[in-house]
Tab-separated table of N, CA and C in Angstrom:
chain	number	residue	atom	x	y	z
A	647	PRO	N	106.552	48.065	149.313
A	647	PRO	CA	105.358	48.195	150.150
A	647	PRO	C	105.606	47.670	151.560
A	648	PHE	N	104.967	48.299	152.504
A	648	PHE	CA	105.095	47.930	153.912
A	648	PHE	C	103.698	47.949	154.527
A	649	VAL	N	103.379	46.925	155.293
A	649	VAL	CA	102.078	46.833	155.959
A	649	VAL	C	102.304	46.523	157.431
A	650	ASP	N	101.539	47.187	158.286
A	650	ASP	CA	101.582	46.930	159.713
A	650	ASP	C	100.140	46.913	160.200
A	651	SER	N	99.770	45.875	160.915
A	651	SER	CA	98.373	45.741	161.334
A	651	SER	C	98.190	45.931	162.833
A	652	ARG	N	99.034	46.740	163.460
A	652	ARG	CA	98.862	47.005	164.891
A	652	ARG	C	97.597	47.816	165.138
A	653	ASP	N	97.127	47.765	166.358
A	653	ASP	CA	95.890	48.419	166.765
A	653	ASP	C	96.234	49.529	167.757
A	654	THR	N	96.112	50.796	167.335
A	654	THR	CA	96.486	51.913	168.210
A	654	THR	C	95.537	52.099	169.381
A	655	ARG	N	94.448	51.358	169.414
A	655	ARG	CA	93.579	51.417	170.602
A	655	ARG	C	94.239	50.712	171.778
A	656	VAL	N	95.150	49.754	171.481
A	656	VAL	CA	95.796	48.982	172.549
A	656	VAL	C	97.318	48.938	172.423
A	657	GLU	N	97.882	49.456	171.346
A	657	GLU	CA	99.331	49.445	171.133
A	657	GLU	C	99.827	50.857	170.851
A	658	GLY	N	101.104	51.056	170.968
A	658	GLY	CA	101.699	52.359	170.732
A	658	GLY	C	101.923	53.100	172.040
A	659	ALA	N	102.414	54.317	171.922
A	659	ALA	CA	102.707	55.153	173.086
A	659	ALA	C	101.968	56.471	172.937
A	660	ALA	N	101.562	57.056	174.013
A	660	ALA	CA	100.873	58.350	173.994
A	660	ALA	C	101.871	59.455	174.341
A	661	ASN	N	102.862	59.664	173.475
A	661	ASN	CA	103.907	60.660	173.720
A	661	ASN	C	103.625	62.002	173.055
A	662	ILE	N	102.857	61.996	171.958
A	662	ILE	CA	102.566	63.226	171.225
A	662	ILE	C	101.078	63.536	171.404
A	663	ALA	N	100.769	64.621	172.081
A	663	ALA	CA	99.377	64.959	172.370
A	663	ALA	C	98.747	65.852	171.308
A	664	SER	N	99.587	66.580	170.549
A	664	SER	CA	99.046	67.480	169.535
A	664	SER	C	100.068	67.685	168.423
A	665	TYR	N	99.578	68.164	167.295
A	665	TYR	CA	100.396	68.409	166.101
A	665	TYR	C	100.110	69.833	165.631
A	666	PRO	N	100.553	70.859	166.397
A	666	PRO	CA	100.165	72.241	166.096
A	666	PRO	C	100.622	72.742	164.734
A	667	GLY	N	101.604	72.124	164.128
A	667	GLY	CA	102.006	72.513	162.782
A	667	GLY	C	100.977	72.148	161.731
A	668	CYS	N	100.046	71.230	162.090
A	668	CYS	CA	99.058	70.750	161.127
A	668	CYS	C	97.612	70.911	161.578
A	669	THR	N	97.352	70.837	162.882
A	669	THR	CA	95.977	70.836	163.352
A	669	THR	C	95.909	71.198	164.832
A	670	THR	N	94.742	71.610	165.272
A	670	THR	CA	94.514	71.844	166.698
A	670	THR	C	93.715	70.702	167.315
A	671	THR	N	93.470	69.641	166.547
A	671	THR	CA	92.709	68.486	167.004
A	671	THR	C	93.428	67.782	168.148
A	672	ASN	N	92.673	67.279	169.106
A	672	ASN	CA	93.221	66.513	170.226
A	672	ASN	C	93.670	65.143	169.719
A	673	GLU	N	94.964	64.916	169.680
A	673	GLU	CA	95.539	63.653	169.207
A	673	GLU	C	96.270	62.959	170.356
A	674	SER	N	95.741	63.063	171.573
A	674	SER	CA	96.460	62.564	172.742
A	674	SER	C	96.349	61.059	172.952
A	675	GLY	N	95.662	60.368	172.065
A	675	GLY	CA	95.623	58.907	172.161
A	675	GLY	C	96.956	58.314	171.732
A	676	PRO	N	97.113	57.017	171.853
A	676	PRO	CA	98.383	56.375	171.480
A	676	PRO	C	98.734	56.580	170.007
A	677	GLU	N	100.033	56.650	169.729
A	677	GLU	CA	100.505	56.720	168.352
A	677	GLU	C	101.586	55.664	168.126
A	678	VAL	N	101.723	55.284	166.861
A	678	VAL	CA	102.812	54.422	166.416
A	678	VAL	C	103.650	55.281	165.482
A	679	LEU	N	104.963	55.327	165.716
A	679	LEU	CA	105.864	56.203	164.983
A	679	LEU	C	106.804	55.373	164.117
A	680	TYR	N	106.933	55.767	162.847
A	680	TYR	CA	107.826	55.099	161.899
A	680	TYR	C	108.848	56.099	161.397
A	681	LYS	N	110.097	55.710	161.346
A	681	LYS	CA	111.168	56.563	160.838
A	681	LYS	C	111.472	56.165	159.399
A	682	LEU	N	111.524	57.171	158.515
A	682	LEU	CA	111.866	56.958	157.112
A	682	LEU	C	113.156	57.695	156.809
A	683	THR	N	114.163	57.003	156.336
A	683	THR	CA	115.404	57.639	155.912
A	683	THR	C	115.518	57.447	154.406
A	684	LEU	N	115.465	58.548	153.666
A	684	LEU	CA	115.473	58.510	152.210
A	684	LEU	C	116.813	59.016	151.684
A	685	THR	N	117.399	58.292	150.755
A	685	THR	CA	118.688	58.689	150.182
A	685	THR	C	118.529	59.447	148.874
A	686	GLN	N	117.309	59.511	148.361
A	686	GLN	CA	117.027	60.248	147.129
A	686	GLN	C	115.580	60.708	147.150
A	687	GLN	N	115.227	61.593	146.228
A	687	GLN	CA	113.833	62.035	146.136
A	687	GLN	C	112.941	60.810	145.967
A	688	THR	N	111.845	60.771	146.720
A	688	THR	CA	110.980	59.588	146.749
A	688	THR	C	109.518	60.008	146.772
A	689	ASN	N	108.714	59.322	145.991
A	689	ASN	CA	107.266	59.519	146.050
A	689	ASN	C	106.727	58.622	147.155
A	690	LEU	N	106.082	59.233	148.142
A	690	LEU	CA	105.528	58.500	149.273
A	690	LEU	C	104.014	58.508	149.171
A	691	ARG	N	103.420	57.354	149.372
A	691	ARG	CA	101.967	57.235	149.504
A	691	ARG	C	101.720	56.355	150.712
A	692	ALA	N	101.164	56.949	151.752
A	692	ALA	CA	100.882	56.222	152.989
A	692	ALA	C	99.400	56.349	153.281
A	693	PHE	N	98.809	55.259	153.747
A	693	PHE	CA	97.401	55.336	154.119
A	693	PHE	C	97.131	54.465	155.324
A	694	VAL	N	96.052	54.809	156.027
A	694	VAL	CA	95.634	54.070	157.211
A	694	VAL	C	94.206	53.591	157.023
A	695	VAL	N	93.909	52.501	157.691
A	695	VAL	CA	92.561	51.958	157.712
A	695	VAL	C	92.139	51.886	159.171
A	696	SER	N	91.066	52.559	159.500
A	696	SER	CA	90.530	52.533	160.861
A	696	SER	C	89.390	51.533	160.914
A	697	LEU	N	89.472	50.603	161.845
A	697	LEU	CA	88.439	49.586	162.000
A	697	LEU	C	87.726	49.751	163.338
A	698	GLY	N	86.513	49.275	163.404
A	698	GLY	CA	85.775	49.328	164.659
A	698	GLY	C	85.597	50.753	165.128
A	699	ASP	N	85.853	50.979	166.406
A	699	ASP	CA	85.683	52.322	166.961
A	699	ASP	C	86.984	53.119	166.972
A	700	SER	N	87.984	52.667	166.245
A	700	SER	CA	89.237	53.423	166.177
A	700	SER	C	89.102	54.580	165.194
A	701	ASP	N	89.899	55.612	165.398
A	701	ASP	CA	89.945	56.772	164.506
A	701	ASP	C	91.399	57.197	164.427
A	702	ILE	N	92.109	56.662	163.442
A	702	ILE	CA	93.545	56.894	163.311
A	702	ILE	C	93.789	58.020	162.315
A	703	ASP	N	94.663	58.957	162.687
A	703	ASP	CA	95.067	60.038	161.805
A	703	ASP	C	96.537	59.851	161.451
A	704	LEU	N	96.899	60.262	160.250
A	704	LEU	CA	98.245	60.079	159.712
A	704	LEU	C	98.940	61.433	159.640
A	705	HIS	N	100.175	61.500	160.178
A	705	HIS	CA	100.946	62.740	160.210
A	705	HIS	C	102.334	62.482	159.632
A	706	LEU	N	102.788	63.349	158.745
A	706	LEU	CA	104.154	63.316	158.231
A	706	LEU	C	104.927	64.385	158.981
A	707	LEU	N	106.042	63.983	159.598
A	707	LEU	CA	106.821	64.871	160.460
A	707	LEU	C	108.256	65.020	159.968
A	708	SER	N	108.859	66.186	160.235
A	708	SER	CA	110.284	66.368	159.936
A	708	SER	C	111.145	66.101	161.159
A	709	ALA	N	110.526	65.870	162.309
A	709	ALA	CA	111.203	65.489	163.552
A	709	ALA	C	110.211	64.658	164.356
A	710	PRO	N	110.693	63.823	165.261
A	710	PRO	CA	109.787	62.916	165.981
A	710	PRO	C	109.011	63.584	167.115
A	711	ASN	N	108.363	64.688	166.784
A	711	ASN	CA	107.511	65.383	167.755
A	711	ASN	C	106.354	66.026	166.989
A	712	GLY	N	105.356	66.476	167.651
A	712	GLY	CA	104.190	67.024	166.982
A	712	GLY	C	104.367	68.418	166.424
A	713	THR	N	105.364	69.168	166.909
A	713	THR	CA	105.522	70.554	166.457
A	713	THR	C	106.133	70.652	165.069
A	714	ASP	N	106.722	69.587	164.572
A	714	ASP	CA	107.340	69.599	163.249
A	714	ASP	C	106.497	68.824	162.246
A	715	CYS	N	105.182	69.006	162.326
A	715	CYS	CA	104.253	68.322	161.426
A	715	CYS	C	104.239	69.027	160.066
A	716	LEU	N	104.413	68.264	159.013
A	716	LEU	CA	104.406	68.794	157.652
A	716	LEU	C	103.032	68.655	156.993
A	717	VAL	N	102.396	67.491	157.188
A	717	VAL	CA	101.117	67.185	156.546
A	717	VAL	C	100.328	66.251	157.456
A	718	ARG	N	99.014	66.417	157.481
A	718	ARG	CA	98.124	65.541	158.245
A	718	ARG	C	96.923	65.190	157.388
A	719	ASN	N	96.458	63.955	157.533
A	719	ASN	CA	95.228	63.543	156.876
A	719	ASN	C	94.644	62.385	157.661
A	720	ASP	N	93.359	62.176	157.551
A	720	ASP	CA	92.749	61.070	158.290
A	720	ASP	C	92.763	59.765	157.515
A	721	LYS	N	93.211	59.781	156.249
A	721	LYS	CA	93.245	58.549	155.447
A	721	LYS	C	94.554	58.362	154.673
A	722	VAL	N	94.939	59.373	153.853
A	722	VAL	CA	96.048	59.196	152.901
A	722	VAL	C	96.952	60.428	152.884
A	723	ILE	N	98.249	60.181	152.813
A	723	ILE	CA	99.226	61.227	152.522
A	723	ILE	C	100.001	60.796	151.284
A	724	ALA	N	100.037	61.670	150.299
A	724	ALA	CA	100.809	61.419	149.072
A	724	ALA	C	101.686	62.652	148.845
A	725	GLN	N	102.997	62.465	148.938
A	725	GLN	CA	103.950	63.567	148.838
A	725	GLN	C	105.198	63.106	148.103
A	726	THR	N	105.833	64.025	147.405
A	726	THR	CA	107.171	63.789	146.887
A	726	THR	C	108.129	64.380	147.911
A	727	LEU	N	108.975	63.530	148.481
A	727	LEU	CA	109.888	63.942	149.538
A	727	LEU	C	111.319	63.983	149.030
A	728	GLN	N	112.073	64.970	149.477
A	728	GLN	CA	113.491	65.058	149.161
A	728	GLN	C	114.258	64.091	150.062
A	729	ALA	N	115.497	63.823	149.714
A	729	ALA	CA	116.339	62.982	150.560
A	729	ALA	C	116.382	63.581	151.960
A	730	GLY	N	116.344	62.720	152.957
A	730	GLY	CA	116.361	63.192	154.333
A	730	GLY	C	115.666	62.200	155.242
A	731	THR	N	115.440	62.609	156.467
A	731	THR	CA	114.790	61.756	157.461
A	731	THR	C	113.433	62.340	157.816
A	732	TYR	N	112.441	61.484	157.830
A	732	TYR	CA	111.064	61.861	158.127
A	732	TYR	C	110.481	60.828	159.081
A	733	TRP	N	109.376	61.182	159.696
A	733	TRP	CA	108.649	60.262	160.566
A	733	TRP	C	107.181	60.268	160.166
A	734	LEU	N	106.562	59.111	160.228
A	734	LEU	CA	105.117	58.986	160.082
A	734	LEU	C	104.554	58.641	161.446
A	735	SER	N	103.613	59.422	161.887
A	735	SER	CA	102.933	59.152	163.146
A	735	SER	C	101.499	58.767	162.834
A	736	LEU	N	101.131	57.581	163.264
A	736	LEU	CA	99.751	57.109	163.149
A	736	LEU	C	99.162	57.237	164.535
A	737	ALA	N	98.292	58.227	164.716
A	737	ALA	CA	97.838	58.594	166.049
A	737	ALA	C	96.352	58.341	166.217
A	738	GLN	N	96.016	57.796	167.361
A	738	GLN	CA	94.620	57.562	167.714
A	738	GLN	C	93.998	58.887	168.157
A	739	TYR	N	92.973	59.327	167.450
A	739	TYR	CA	92.239	60.537	167.835
A	739	TYR	C	91.618	60.337	169.209
A	740	ALA	N	91.707	61.359	170.040
A	740	ALA	CA	91.113	61.291	171.375
A	740	ALA	C	90.023	62.349	171.468
A	741	SER	N	88.801	61.931	171.724
A	741	SER	CA	87.691	62.900	171.784
A	741	SER	C	87.531	63.475	173.168
């Protein structure tokens, strides 16, 4: 298990503005990006908790950009992943 309690309202970088592989939603707020390198098939369960006026969305990526989005959800992603490299982007929704 891994836990990170950063606040995307004040931390992260605003490098990915959209995730067209998964959604047309404006995701231009800051994101925090995590790299996952898996050596074997792995069951992944990732979730986010949005507090206060934050609205964090979770994206599973096959490359560290928004165009290679595999799955998006506003709370939980549960996937069986093959060996390889993936990225999780926790992005602040921008209205």
